[in-house]
mmCIF file of C-alpha atoms and ligand atoms in Angstrom:
data_model
loop_
_atom_site.group_PDB
_atom_site.id
_atom_site.type_symbol
_atom_site.label_atom_id
_atom_site.label_comp_id
_atom_site.label_asym_id
_atom_site.label_seq_id
_atom_site.Cartn_x
_atom_site.Cartn_y
_atom_site.Cartn_z
ATOM 1 C CA MET A 2 77.588 79.650 116.104
ATOM 2 C CA ASN A 3 78.684 82.377 115.397
ATOM 3 C CA LEU A 4 80.883 82.211 112.110
ATOM 4 C CA ARG A 5 82.617 85.756 112.399
ATOM 5 C CA ASN A 6 84.087 85.604 115.138
ATOM 6 C CA PRO A 7 87.174 83.955 114.874
ATOM 7 C CA LYS A 8 89.933 82.594 117.212
ATOM 8 C CA SER A 9 92.950 84.448 116.464
ATOM 9 C CA LYS A 10 95.926 82.366 114.526
ATOM 10 C CA LEU A 11 99.285 82.605 113.978
ATOM 11 C CA LEU A 12 99.684 83.178 110.378
ATOM 12 C CA LEU A 13 103.264 81.693 108.886
ATOM 13 C CA GLY A 14 101.919 81.117 105.243
ATOM 14 C CA PRO A 15 102.218 82.989 102.257
ATOM 15 C CA GLY A 16 99.730 85.403 103.257
ATOM 16 C CA PRO A 17 98.270 87.646 104.260
ATOM 17 C CA SER A 18 100.749 87.895 107.327
ATOM 18 C CA ASN A 19 98.805 88.997 110.723
ATOM 19 C CA ALA A 20 98.181 92.307 111.600
ATOM 20 C CA ASP A 21 99.680 94.566 113.219
ATOM 21 C CA PRO A 22 97.117 94.995 116.757
ATOM 22 C CA ARG A 23 97.194 98.317 115.899
ATOM 23 C CA VAL A 24 96.556 98.303 112.771
ATOM 24 C CA LEU A 25 93.473 96.806 113.583
ATOM 25 C CA ARG A 26 92.723 99.627 115.588
ATOM 26 C CA ALA A 27 93.303 101.743 113.095
ATOM 27 C CA LEU A 28 90.806 99.864 110.582
ATOM 28 C CA SER A 29 87.942 100.344 113.380
ATOM 29 C CA GLU A 30 88.691 104.088 113.363
ATOM 30 C CA PRO A 31 85.766 106.400 112.618
ATOM 31 C CA THR A 32 85.399 106.612 108.519
ATOM 32 C CA ILE A 33 85.483 110.042 107.580
ATOM 33 C CA GLY A 34 84.381 111.298 103.604
ATOM 34 C CA HIS A 35 86.842 110.588 101.239
ATOM 35 C CA LEU A 36 87.097 113.826 100.189
ATOM 36 C CA ASP A 37 86.853 115.782 103.881
ATOM 37 C CA PRO A 38 90.033 117.886 104.927
ATOM 38 C CA ASP A 39 90.872 115.739 107.821
ATOM 39 C CA PHE A 40 91.396 112.824 105.022
ATOM 40 C CA VAL A 41 93.489 113.951 102.978
ATOM 41 C CA LYS A 42 95.799 115.250 105.494
ATOM 42 C CA ILE A 43 96.165 111.999 106.191
ATOM 43 C CA MET A 44 96.811 110.697 102.273
ATOM 44 C CA ASP A 45 99.443 113.240 102.123
ATOM 45 C CA GLU A 46 101.408 111.304 105.014
ATOM 46 C CA THR A 47 100.879 107.516 104.150
ATOM 47 C CA THR A 48 102.155 109.605 100.385
ATOM 48 C CA ASP A 49 105.228 110.105 102.260
ATOM 49 C CA LEU A 50 105.234 106.855 104.633
ATOM 50 C CA LEU A 51 104.510 104.946 101.327
ATOM 51 C CA ARG A 52 107.944 107.504 100.127
ATOM 52 C CA TYR A 53 110.298 106.083 102.655
ATOM 53 C CA VAL A 54 109.348 103.389 102.719
ATOM 54 C CA PHE A 55 109.713 102.484 98.729
ATOM 55 C CA GLN A 56 112.614 104.123 99.456
ATOM 56 C CA THR A 57 112.153 107.086 96.272
ATOM 57 C CA ALA A 58 111.239 110.835 95.943
ATOM 58 C CA ASN A 59 108.922 109.650 93.753
ATOM 59 C CA GLN A 60 105.981 112.105 93.302
ATOM 60 C CA LEU A 61 103.220 108.927 92.053
ATOM 61 C CA THR A 62 103.588 106.817 95.251
ATOM 62 C CA ILE A 63 100.449 105.377 95.988
ATOM 63 C CA PRO A 64 97.878 103.253 97.367
ATOM 64 C CA ILE A 65 95.592 100.772 94.581
ATOM 65 C CA SER A 66 92.501 100.089 95.587
ATOM 66 C CA GLY A 67 92.554 96.031 95.856
ATOM 67 C CA THR A 68 95.001 93.655 96.976
ATOM 68 C CA GLY A 69 98.285 92.350 95.550
ATOM 69 C CA SER A 70 96.964 91.669 92.019
ATOM 70 C CA ALA A 71 95.175 94.779 91.559
ATOM 71 C CA GLY A 72 99.003 96.530 92.137
ATOM 72 C CA MET A 73 99.466 93.994 89.672
ATOM 73 C CA GLU A 74 97.140 94.982 86.902
ATOM 74 C CA THR A 75 98.062 98.452 87.485
ATOM 75 C CA ALA A 76 101.808 97.643 86.556
ATOM 76 C CA ILE A 77 100.505 96.026 82.965
ATOM 77 C CA VAL A 78 98.059 98.569 81.825
ATOM 78 C CA ASN A 79 99.542 101.006 82.573
ATOM 79 C CA SER A 80 102.787 100.013 81.075
ATOM 80 C CA ILE A 81 102.241 99.097 77.519
ATOM 81 C CA GLU A 82 98.937 99.738 74.783
ATOM 82 C CA PRO A 83 97.681 97.170 72.794
ATOM 83 C CA GLY A 84 99.699 95.740 70.297
ATOM 84 C CA ASP A 85 103.743 96.711 72.698
ATOM 85 C CA LYS A 86 105.877 93.692 73.016
ATOM 86 C CA ALA A 87 106.523 92.920 76.382
ATOM 87 C CA ILE A 88 109.559 90.489 77.917
ATOM 88 C CA ILE A 89 108.121 89.037 81.366
ATOM 89 C CA CYS A 90 110.717 86.856 83.137
ATOM 90 C CA VAL A 91 108.415 84.183 84.551
ATOM 91 C CA ALA A 92 110.164 81.350 87.385
ATOM 92 C CA GLY A 93 106.983 80.717 89.394
ATOM 93 C CA VAL A 94 102.807 80.467 89.568
ATOM 94 C CA PHE A 95 103.904 85.462 90.357
ATOM 95 C CA GLY A 96 105.468 85.299 86.662
ATOM 96 C CA GLU A 97 103.013 83.037 85.481
ATOM 97 C CA ARG A 98 99.700 85.314 86.690
ATOM 98 C CA MET A 99 102.029 87.808 85.067
ATOM 99 C CA VAL A 100 101.880 87.075 81.711
ATOM 100 C CA ASP A 101 98.642 86.100 81.437
ATOM 101 C CA VAL A 102 97.761 89.759 83.151
ATOM 102 C CA ALA A 103 100.475 91.427 80.134
ATOM 103 C CA GLU A 104 98.253 89.146 77.621
ATOM 104 C CA ARG A 105 94.830 89.934 78.537
ATOM 105 C CA SER A 106 96.476 93.796 78.985
ATOM 106 C CA GLY A 107 96.995 93.023 74.326
ATOM 107 C CA ALA A 108 101.009 92.647 74.978
ATOM 108 C CA VAL A 109 102.775 90.721 73.195
ATOM 109 C CA VAL A 110 104.224 88.232 75.468
ATOM 110 C CA VAL A 111 107.525 86.860 75.470
ATOM 111 C CA ARG A 112 109.044 84.858 77.614
ATOM 112 C CA VAL A 113 112.102 84.284 79.744
ATOM 113 C CA ASP A 114 111.750 81.498 81.806
ATOM 114 C CA GLY A 115 113.780 80.149 84.862
ATOM 115 C CA PRO A 116 113.387 76.632 86.996
ATOM 116 C CA TRP A 117 111.109 76.806 89.950
ATOM 117 C CA GLY A 118 113.255 77.085 92.841
ATOM 118 C CA SER A 119 115.867 79.460 91.053
ATOM 119 C CA ILE A 120 116.387 82.460 89.467
ATOM 120 C CA VAL A 121 115.475 84.034 85.743
ATOM 121 C CA ASP A 122 119.527 84.290 84.417
ATOM 122 C CA PRO A 123 120.659 87.830 83.473
ATOM 123 C CA GLU A 124 121.827 86.338 80.456
ATOM 124 C CA ASP A 125 118.365 84.609 79.607
ATOM 125 C CA VAL A 126 117.069 88.238 79.316
ATOM 126 C CA ARG A 127 120.082 89.814 77.827
ATOM 127 C CA LYS A 128 119.659 87.668 75.032
ATOM 128 C CA ALA A 129 115.506 88.355 74.704
ATOM 129 C CA ILE A 130 116.383 91.518 74.617
ATOM 130 C CA LYS A 131 118.702 91.444 71.864
ATOM 131 C CA GLU A 132 116.432 89.572 69.590
ATOM 132 C CA ASN A 133 113.111 91.424 70.651
ATOM 133 C CA PRO A 134 114.461 95.091 70.949
ATOM 134 C CA ASP A 135 111.554 96.147 70.376
ATOM 135 C CA ALA A 136 109.810 95.574 73.362
ATOM 136 C CA LYS A 137 108.873 97.890 75.740
ATOM 137 C CA ILE A 138 108.933 97.208 78.859
ATOM 138 C CA ILE A 139 110.465 93.964 81.335
ATOM 139 C CA GLY A 140 107.903 92.194 83.246
ATOM 140 C CA ILE A 141 109.959 90.728 86.743
ATOM 141 C CA VAL A 142 108.793 89.197 90.394
ATOM 142 C CA HIS A 143 111.549 90.714 92.922
ATOM 143 C CA ALA A 144 110.308 87.682 95.572
ATOM 144 C CA GLU A 145 108.584 85.077 94.487
ATOM 145 C CA THR A 146 105.847 83.357 96.765
ATOM 146 C CA SER A 147 105.941 80.247 95.482
ATOM 147 C CA THR A 148 109.443 79.760 95.592
ATOM 148 C CA GLY A 149 111.013 81.236 97.249
ATOM 149 C CA VAL A 150 113.341 83.205 95.894
ATOM 150 C CA LEU A 151 114.603 86.720 96.222
ATOM 151 C CA GLN A 152 115.820 87.651 92.007
ATOM 152 C CA PRO A 153 118.560 89.701 91.628
ATOM 153 C CA LEU A 154 117.315 93.169 89.843
ATOM 154 C CA GLU A 155 120.895 95.081 89.128
ATOM 155 C CA ASP A 156 121.949 93.485 85.998
ATOM 156 C CA ILE A 157 118.467 93.132 84.468
ATOM 157 C CA ALA A 158 117.610 97.234 85.996
ATOM 158 C CA SER A 159 120.588 97.849 83.624
ATOM 159 C CA MET A 160 119.455 95.994 80.732
ATOM 160 C CA ALA A 161 116.227 97.071 80.571
ATOM 161 C CA HIS A 162 117.791 101.088 80.682
ATOM 162 C CA GLU A 163 120.211 100.324 78.550
ATOM 163 C CA ASN A 164 117.638 99.045 75.899
ATOM 164 C CA GLY A 165 114.833 102.022 76.288
ATOM 165 C CA MET A 166 113.347 99.421 77.766
ATOM 166 C CA ARG A 167 110.592 99.735 81.154
ATOM 167 C CA ILE A 168 110.877 98.277 84.345
ATOM 168 C CA VAL A 169 107.579 96.801 85.950
ATOM 169 C CA VAL A 170 108.793 95.367 88.951
ATOM 170 C CA ASP A 171 106.857 92.706 91.626
ATOM 171 C CA ALA A 172 107.650 93.508 95.161
ATOM 172 C CA VAL A 173 104.593 91.603 96.615
ATOM 173 C CA THR A 174 106.037 89.961 99.506
ATOM 174 C CA SER A 175 109.120 92.324 100.165
ATOM 175 C CA LEU A 176 108.209 95.903 100.521
ATOM 176 C CA GLY A 177 109.099 96.113 104.219
ATOM 177 C CA GLY A 178 110.856 92.774 104.549
ATOM 178 C CA VAL A 179 113.762 92.695 102.575
ATOM 179 C CA LYS A 180 114.535 95.830 100.130
ATOM 180 C CA VAL A 181 113.018 97.047 97.174
ATOM 181 C CA PRO A 182 116.122 99.622 96.266
ATOM 182 C CA VAL A 183 113.833 101.703 93.469
ATOM 183 C CA ASP A 184 115.719 104.802 93.269
ATOM 184 C CA GLU A 185 118.993 103.135 92.976
ATOM 185 C CA LEU A 186 118.158 100.877 90.040
ATOM 186 C CA GLU A 187 115.449 103.309 88.725
ATOM 187 C CA LEU A 188 113.240 101.054 89.185
ATOM 188 C CA ASP A 189 110.087 102.467 86.953
ATOM 189 C CA PHE A 190 107.187 100.848 88.579
ATOM 190 C CA VAL A 191 106.294 98.796 91.008
ATOM 191 C CA TYR A 192 103.910 97.682 93.480
ATOM 192 C CA SER A 193 103.012 95.413 96.564
ATOM 193 C CA GLY A 194 100.458 94.955 98.431
ATOM 194 C CA THR A 195 99.427 94.896 102.534
ATOM 195 C CA GLN A 196 99.539 91.868 103.778
ATOM 196 C CA LYS A 197 101.843 90.183 103.375
ATOM 197 C CA CYS A 198 105.226 92.246 105.288
ATOM 198 C CA LEU A 199 103.425 96.069 105.826
ATOM 199 C CA SER A 200 101.313 93.340 107.900
ATOM 200 C CA CYS A 201 98.397 94.970 107.343
ATOM 201 C CA PRO A 202 94.863 92.987 106.660
ATOM 202 C CA PRO A 203 94.914 92.435 102.735
ATOM 203 C CA GLY A 204 92.859 95.093 100.428
ATOM 204 C CA LEU A 205 95.652 97.794 98.984
ATOM 205 C CA ALA A 206 98.127 97.789 96.920
ATOM 206 C CA PRO A 207 101.529 100.553 97.568
ATOM 207 C CA VAL A 208 102.058 101.157 93.424
ATOM 208 C CA THR A 209 105.455 104.246 92.804
ATOM 209 C CA VAL A 210 105.508 105.256 88.942
ATOM 210 C CA GLY A 211 109.628 106.736 88.462
ATOM 211 C CA PRO A 212 109.339 109.697 85.829
ATOM 212 C CA ARG A 213 110.424 107.146 82.887
ATOM 213 C CA ALA A 214 106.851 105.061 83.944
ATOM 214 C CA LEU A 215 104.897 108.269 84.231
ATOM 215 C CA ASP A 216 106.094 109.814 80.518
ATOM 216 C CA PHE A 217 104.378 107.279 79.023
ATOM 217 C CA ILE A 218 101.040 107.033 81.373
ATOM 218 C CA LYS A 219 101.111 111.080 79.956
ATOM 219 C CA ASN A 220 101.710 110.435 75.856
ATOM 220 C CA ARG A 221 100.095 107.366 75.543
ATOM 221 C CA GLU A 222 98.066 107.317 72.517
ATOM 222 C CA THR A 223 94.915 105.040 73.593
ATOM 223 C CA LYS A 224 93.082 104.975 77.029
ATOM 224 C CA CYS A 225 94.449 102.465 79.475
ATOM 225 C CA GLN A 226 92.488 99.044 79.198
ATOM 226 C CA SER A 227 91.091 99.723 82.849
ATOM 227 C CA TRP A 228 88.893 102.665 84.383
ATOM 228 C CA TYR A 229 89.380 101.946 87.551
ATOM 229 C CA LEU A 230 93.151 101.127 87.115
ATOM 230 C CA ASP A 231 93.751 104.459 85.401
ATOM 231 C CA LEU A 232 96.314 106.362 86.862
ATOM 232 C CA ALA A 233 95.881 109.502 84.455
ATOM 233 C CA MET A 234 93.143 109.771 86.264
ATOM 234 C CA ILE A 235 93.655 108.454 90.408
ATOM 235 C CA SER A 236 96.421 109.989 89.970
ATOM 236 C CA ARG A 237 93.583 113.851 90.389
ATOM 237 C CA TYR A 238 92.729 112.313 92.620
ATOM 238 C CA TRP A 239 96.153 111.721 95.387
ATOM 239 C CA GLY A 240 97.367 114.932 94.018
ATOM 240 C CA SER A 241 96.148 118.712 95.377
ATOM 241 C CA GLU A 242 92.850 118.189 92.667
ATOM 242 C CA ARG A 243 91.084 115.710 94.441
ATOM 243 C CA PHE A 244 89.227 114.940 91.680
ATOM 244 C CA TYR A 245 86.754 112.341 92.822
ATOM 245 C CA HIS A 246 87.733 108.568 90.705
ATOM 246 C CA HIS A 247 86.145 106.104 92.970
ATOM 247 C CA THR A 248 85.646 106.434 96.476
ATOM 248 C CA ALA A 249 88.636 104.952 98.530
ATOM 249 C CA PRO A 250 89.112 102.737 101.144
ATOM 250 C CA VAL A 251 89.303 105.069 104.557
ATOM 251 C CA ASN A 252 89.802 102.972 106.980
ATOM 252 C CA MET A 253 91.730 100.801 104.953
ATOM 253 C CA ILE A 254 94.116 103.767 105.089
ATOM 254 C CA TYR A 255 94.320 103.917 108.010
ATOM 255 C CA ALA A 256 95.071 101.141 108.942
ATOM 256 C CA LEU A 257 98.105 101.095 105.472
ATOM 257 C CA ASN A 258 99.148 104.193 107.245
ATOM 258 C CA GLU A 259 99.298 102.711 110.964
ATOM 259 C CA ALA A 260 101.814 99.890 109.188
ATOM 260 C CA LEU A 261 103.770 102.322 107.638
ATOM 261 C CA ARG A 262 103.857 104.573 110.757
ATOM 262 C CA ILE A 263 105.051 101.708 113.128
ATOM 263 C CA ILE A 264 107.860 100.794 109.725
ATOM 264 C CA LYS A 265 109.423 104.069 110.405
ATOM 265 C CA GLU A 266 109.758 103.778 113.978
ATOM 266 C CA GLU A 267 111.631 100.742 113.619
ATOM 267 C CA GLY A 268 113.963 101.523 111.175
ATOM 268 C CA LEU A 269 113.798 99.978 107.008
ATOM 269 C CA GLU A 270 117.553 98.652 108.129
ATOM 270 C CA SER A 271 116.766 97.605 111.199
ATOM 271 C CA ARG A 272 113.705 95.495 110.022
ATOM 272 C CA TRP A 273 115.339 93.919 106.967
ATOM 273 C CA ALA A 274 117.886 92.901 109.163
ATOM 274 C CA ARG A 275 114.937 91.554 111.842
ATOM 275 C CA HIS A 276 113.391 89.035 108.565
ATOM 276 C CA GLN A 277 116.565 87.922 107.784
ATOM 277 C CA LEU A 278 118.239 86.837 112.151
ATOM 278 C CA ASN A 279 115.255 84.858 112.078
ATOM 279 C CA GLN A 280 114.769 83.462 108.506
ATOM 280 C CA GLN A 281 118.179 82.276 110.108
ATOM 281 C CA ALA A 282 117.359 81.043 113.066
ATOM 282 C CA LEU A 283 113.989 78.750 111.272
ATOM 283 C CA MET A 284 115.759 77.436 108.100
ATOM 284 C CA THR A 285 118.691 76.263 110.978
ATOM 285 C CA GLY A 286 115.957 74.456 112.701
ATOM 286 C CA LEU A 287 115.015 73.254 110.262
ATOM 287 C CA GLU A 288 117.898 71.496 109.025
ATOM 288 C CA ALA A 289 119.118 70.244 112.110
ATOM 289 C CA MET A 290 115.808 68.384 112.050
ATOM 290 C CA GLY A 291 116.609 66.723 108.879
ATOM 291 C CA MET A 292 114.708 68.460 106.574
ATOM 292 C CA LYS A 293 116.650 69.808 103.140
ATOM 293 C CA LEU A 294 115.318 73.254 102.140
ATOM 294 C CA VAL A 295 114.405 74.326 98.143
ATOM 295 C CA VAL A 296 116.736 77.959 97.329
ATOM 296 C CA GLU A 297 120.400 77.603 97.255
ATOM 297 C CA PRO A 298 122.195 80.415 99.875
ATOM 298 C CA ASP A 299 122.109 83.170 97.437
ATOM 299 C CA TYR A 300 118.991 83.591 96.821
ATOM 300 C CA ARG A 301 117.124 82.923 99.998
ATOM 301 C CA LEU A 302 114.025 85.284 100.208
ATOM 302 C CA PRO A 303 114.218 86.257 104.120
ATOM 303 C CA SER A 304 110.353 86.985 104.331
ATOM 304 C CA LEU A 305 109.229 83.213 103.401
ATOM 305 C CA THR A 306 110.810 80.155 102.895
ATOM 306 C CA THR A 307 110.859 76.528 100.856
ATOM 307 C CA VAL A 308 111.497 73.104 102.792
ATOM 308 C CA TYR A 309 110.903 70.159 101.114
ATOM 309 C CA LEU A 310 108.977 67.558 103.473
ATOM 310 C CA PRO A 311 110.268 64.646 105.457
ATOM 311 C CA ASP A 312 109.804 61.291 104.549
ATOM 312 C CA ASP A 313 106.637 59.951 105.170
ATOM 313 C CA ALA A 314 105.313 63.099 106.406
ATOM 314 C CA ASP A 315 101.516 63.753 104.814
ATOM 315 C CA ASP A 316 101.603 67.469 103.730
ATOM 316 C CA ALA A 317 97.791 67.385 104.448
ATOM 317 C CA LEU A 318 97.527 66.488 107.461
ATOM 318 C CA VAL A 319 100.436 67.848 108.888
ATOM 319 C CA ARG A 320 100.114 71.697 108.323
ATOM 320 C CA SER A 321 95.018 70.586 109.022
ATOM 321 C CA ARG A 322 97.431 68.989 112.328
ATOM 322 C CA LEU A 323 98.877 72.528 112.974
ATOM 323 C CA LEU A 324 96.357 74.124 112.564
ATOM 324 C CA LYS A 325 94.051 72.209 114.429
ATOM 325 C CA GLU A 326 96.073 71.558 117.397
ATOM 326 C CA TYR A 327 98.191 74.407 117.246
ATOM 327 C CA ASP A 328 96.397 77.735 115.178
ATOM 328 C CA ILE A 329 99.625 77.446 113.400
ATOM 329 C CA GLU A 330 98.916 78.300 108.933
ATOM 330 C CA ILE A 331 101.661 77.185 107.480
ATOM 331 C CA GLY A 332 101.407 77.168 103.333
ATOM 332 C CA ALA A 333 101.502 73.758 100.756
ATOM 333 C CA ALA A 334 102.476 74.411 97.962
ATOM 334 C CA LEU A 335 101.468 75.603 94.282
ATOM 335 C CA GLY A 336 102.997 74.228 90.555
ATOM 336 C CA GLU A 337 105.461 71.625 90.431
ATOM 337 C CA PHE A 338 106.216 72.416 94.464
ATOM 338 C CA LYS A 339 102.133 70.667 95.184
ATOM 339 C CA GLY A 340 102.611 67.925 97.960
ATOM 340 C CA ARG A 341 106.128 68.011 98.207
ATOM 341 C CA VAL A 342 106.852 71.223 99.377
ATOM 342 C CA TRP A 343 106.106 73.644 102.617
ATOM 343 C CA ARG A 344 106.197 78.076 102.521
ATOM 344 C CA ILE A 345 107.107 78.857 106.363
ATOM 345 C CA GLY A 346 106.201 82.962 106.283
ATOM 346 C CA LEU A 347 107.866 85.276 108.375
ATOM 347 C CA MET A 348 107.255 88.071 107.712
ATOM 348 C CA GLY A 349 106.522 91.793 109.338
ATOM 349 C CA THR A 350 104.770 91.577 112.007
ATOM 350 C CA ASN A 351 104.969 87.870 112.778
ATOM 351 C CA SER A 352 109.065 88.075 111.650
ATOM 352 C CA THR A 353 110.118 86.888 115.223
ATOM 353 C CA LYS A 354 111.889 84.838 117.645
ATOM 354 C CA GLY A 355 109.132 84.036 119.929
ATOM 355 C CA ASN A 356 107.345 82.870 116.731
ATOM 356 C CA VAL A 357 110.239 80.461 115.429
ATOM 357 C CA VAL A 358 110.560 78.378 118.567
ATOM 358 C CA THR A 359 107.119 78.614 118.688
ATOM 359 C CA PHE A 360 106.401 76.863 115.256
ATOM 360 C CA LEU A 361 110.147 75.069 115.568
ATOM 361 C CA ALA A 362 108.645 73.347 118.501
ATOM 362 C CA ALA A 363 104.993 72.062 117.608
ATOM 363 C CA LEU A 364 106.063 71.100 114.180
ATOM 364 C CA GLU A 365 108.941 68.772 115.422
ATOM 365 C CA ASP A 366 105.817 67.497 118.233
ATOM 366 C CA VAL A 367 103.227 66.998 114.772
ATOM 367 C CA LEU A 368 106.147 65.675 112.691
ATOM 368 C CA THR A 369 107.390 63.556 115.324
ATOM 369 C CA SER A 370 103.546 61.993 115.886
ATOM 370 C CA VAL A 371 102.610 61.044 112.396
ATOM 371 C CA GLY A 372 105.801 59.435 112.627
ATOM 372 C CA ALA A 373 107.598 61.491 110.062
ATOM 373 C CA LYS A 374 111.989 60.731 110.271
ATOM 374 C CA ILE A 375 113.309 63.158 111.185
ATOM 375 C CA ASN A 376 116.157 63.825 113.919
ATOM 376 C CA PRO A 377 113.521 64.812 116.666
ATOM 377 C CA GLY A 378 114.741 67.385 119.769
ATOM 378 C CA VAL A 379 117.190 68.662 117.863
ATOM 379 C CA GLY A 380 116.260 71.993 116.227
ATOM 380 C CA LEU A 381 115.584 74.781 118.979
ATOM 381 C CA GLN A 382 118.770 74.436 120.478
ATOM 382 C CA ALA A 383 120.026 74.254 116.732
ATOM 383 C CA ALA A 384 117.312 77.786 115.859
ATOM 384 C CA SER A 385 119.121 79.245 119.414
ATOM 385 C CA ALA A 386 122.762 79.101 118.814
ATOM 386 C CA VAL A 387 121.769 80.875 115.976
ATOM 387 C CA TYR A 388 120.169 84.127 118.363
ATOM 388 C CA ARG A 389 123.649 83.477 120.980
HETATM 389 C C1 LIG B 418 100.364 87.353 97.219
HETATM 390 C C2 LIG B 418 101.864 87.703 95.540
HETATM 391 C C3 LIG B 418 100.548 88.877 94.799
HETATM 392 C C4 LIG B 418 99.383 88.670 95.083
HETATM 393 O O1 LIG B 418 98.207 89.564 95.719
HETATM 394 P P1 LIG B 418 96.901 89.838 95.930
HETATM 395 O O2 LIG B 418 97.277 90.496 97.579
HETATM 396 O O3 LIG B 418 97.099 88.379 96.391
HETATM 397 O O4 LIG B 418 96.207 89.517 95.585
HETATM 398 C C5 LIG B 418 101.519 89.172 94.303
HETATM 399 N N1 LIG B 418 102.790 88.739 93.990
HETATM 400 C C6 LIG B 418 103.191 87.953 94.080
HETATM 401 C C7 LIG B 418 104.846 88.006 94.755
HETATM 402 C C8 LIG B 418 102.460 87.856 95.983
HETATM 403 O O5 LIG B 418 103.189 87.306 97.212
#
């Protein structure tokens, strides 16, 4: 058996999501030198497209070599010097991870916690700022993939700036699916990943660096804690100097370039609307079947839906049958939600009416056959009504 010839599956979990076929073809184009003049043109076009998707004029807008987590680490090590104070908002796994990364990078971390399945309250952030006026950054997750919450950023961004702090934003599961208002809110450092709403395989972490954050990078007193992720050096490769730092993952940059072109062809606004509509249909179908959504309506993340398991459904059994019988992957939950909640992603290329309908039908079939308490025969109807 050839293990490395996997069949194609529908990836409706928290990531990776399916890569667009055009992106996979781009990956297989001939590898050329990372300083080849032809490659340099592709780099320039890719950063232009990234600025479009991030809606920013930030010059330093580039893909970091590594997955979304490398984006997080890049953001942190390029935003603080050891001993600096960082206020980090935590309402799920990725906020928790940002705390860990910040502590390992030498930050003195002040946590602001929110309940799982909800937002971090801006009033709690205000209090933390008041008690810690010497903090340098506020770290926050825009789209918390462990809970399905979309965190509003407006108030927290303006509080940060009024108090001379920079805001560092995790947009791994929002970029390309949900509006990320980088310049509108003057977000100082935003990072993402290729494998969620950009519909590209895992492997790159787009980042964008605003003027305040760039100023910090240029004037810091100590060297960046990480050699590999030091933007002062990496930016010399992506800028006009083309100074060698590390070999760019050439084919992944082809793939990202194609993924970004696809987004531009569709247009950001249409893409956000598509994510919203398909999630609406999915949620309506799940609710009609009798299931309860985790997040209250105001804070639902269009690219990832969290739902409580119906009574008498076995988490692992249902997910494994969806995978075995239908080639559909959905996500288990983590932390406080483990075993009680499913995470259903409709990200990028995967956010389609066809996938919503296919998934609801498959889920109903599996749930019925395991004897779970659901209302059969109504999920699909309710979902299709949303499209009419
Ligand atoms: C997936 C994810 C990450 C980590 O990305 P990897 O590609 O797994 O390294 C970070 N933050 C959020 C919010 C995510 O959803």
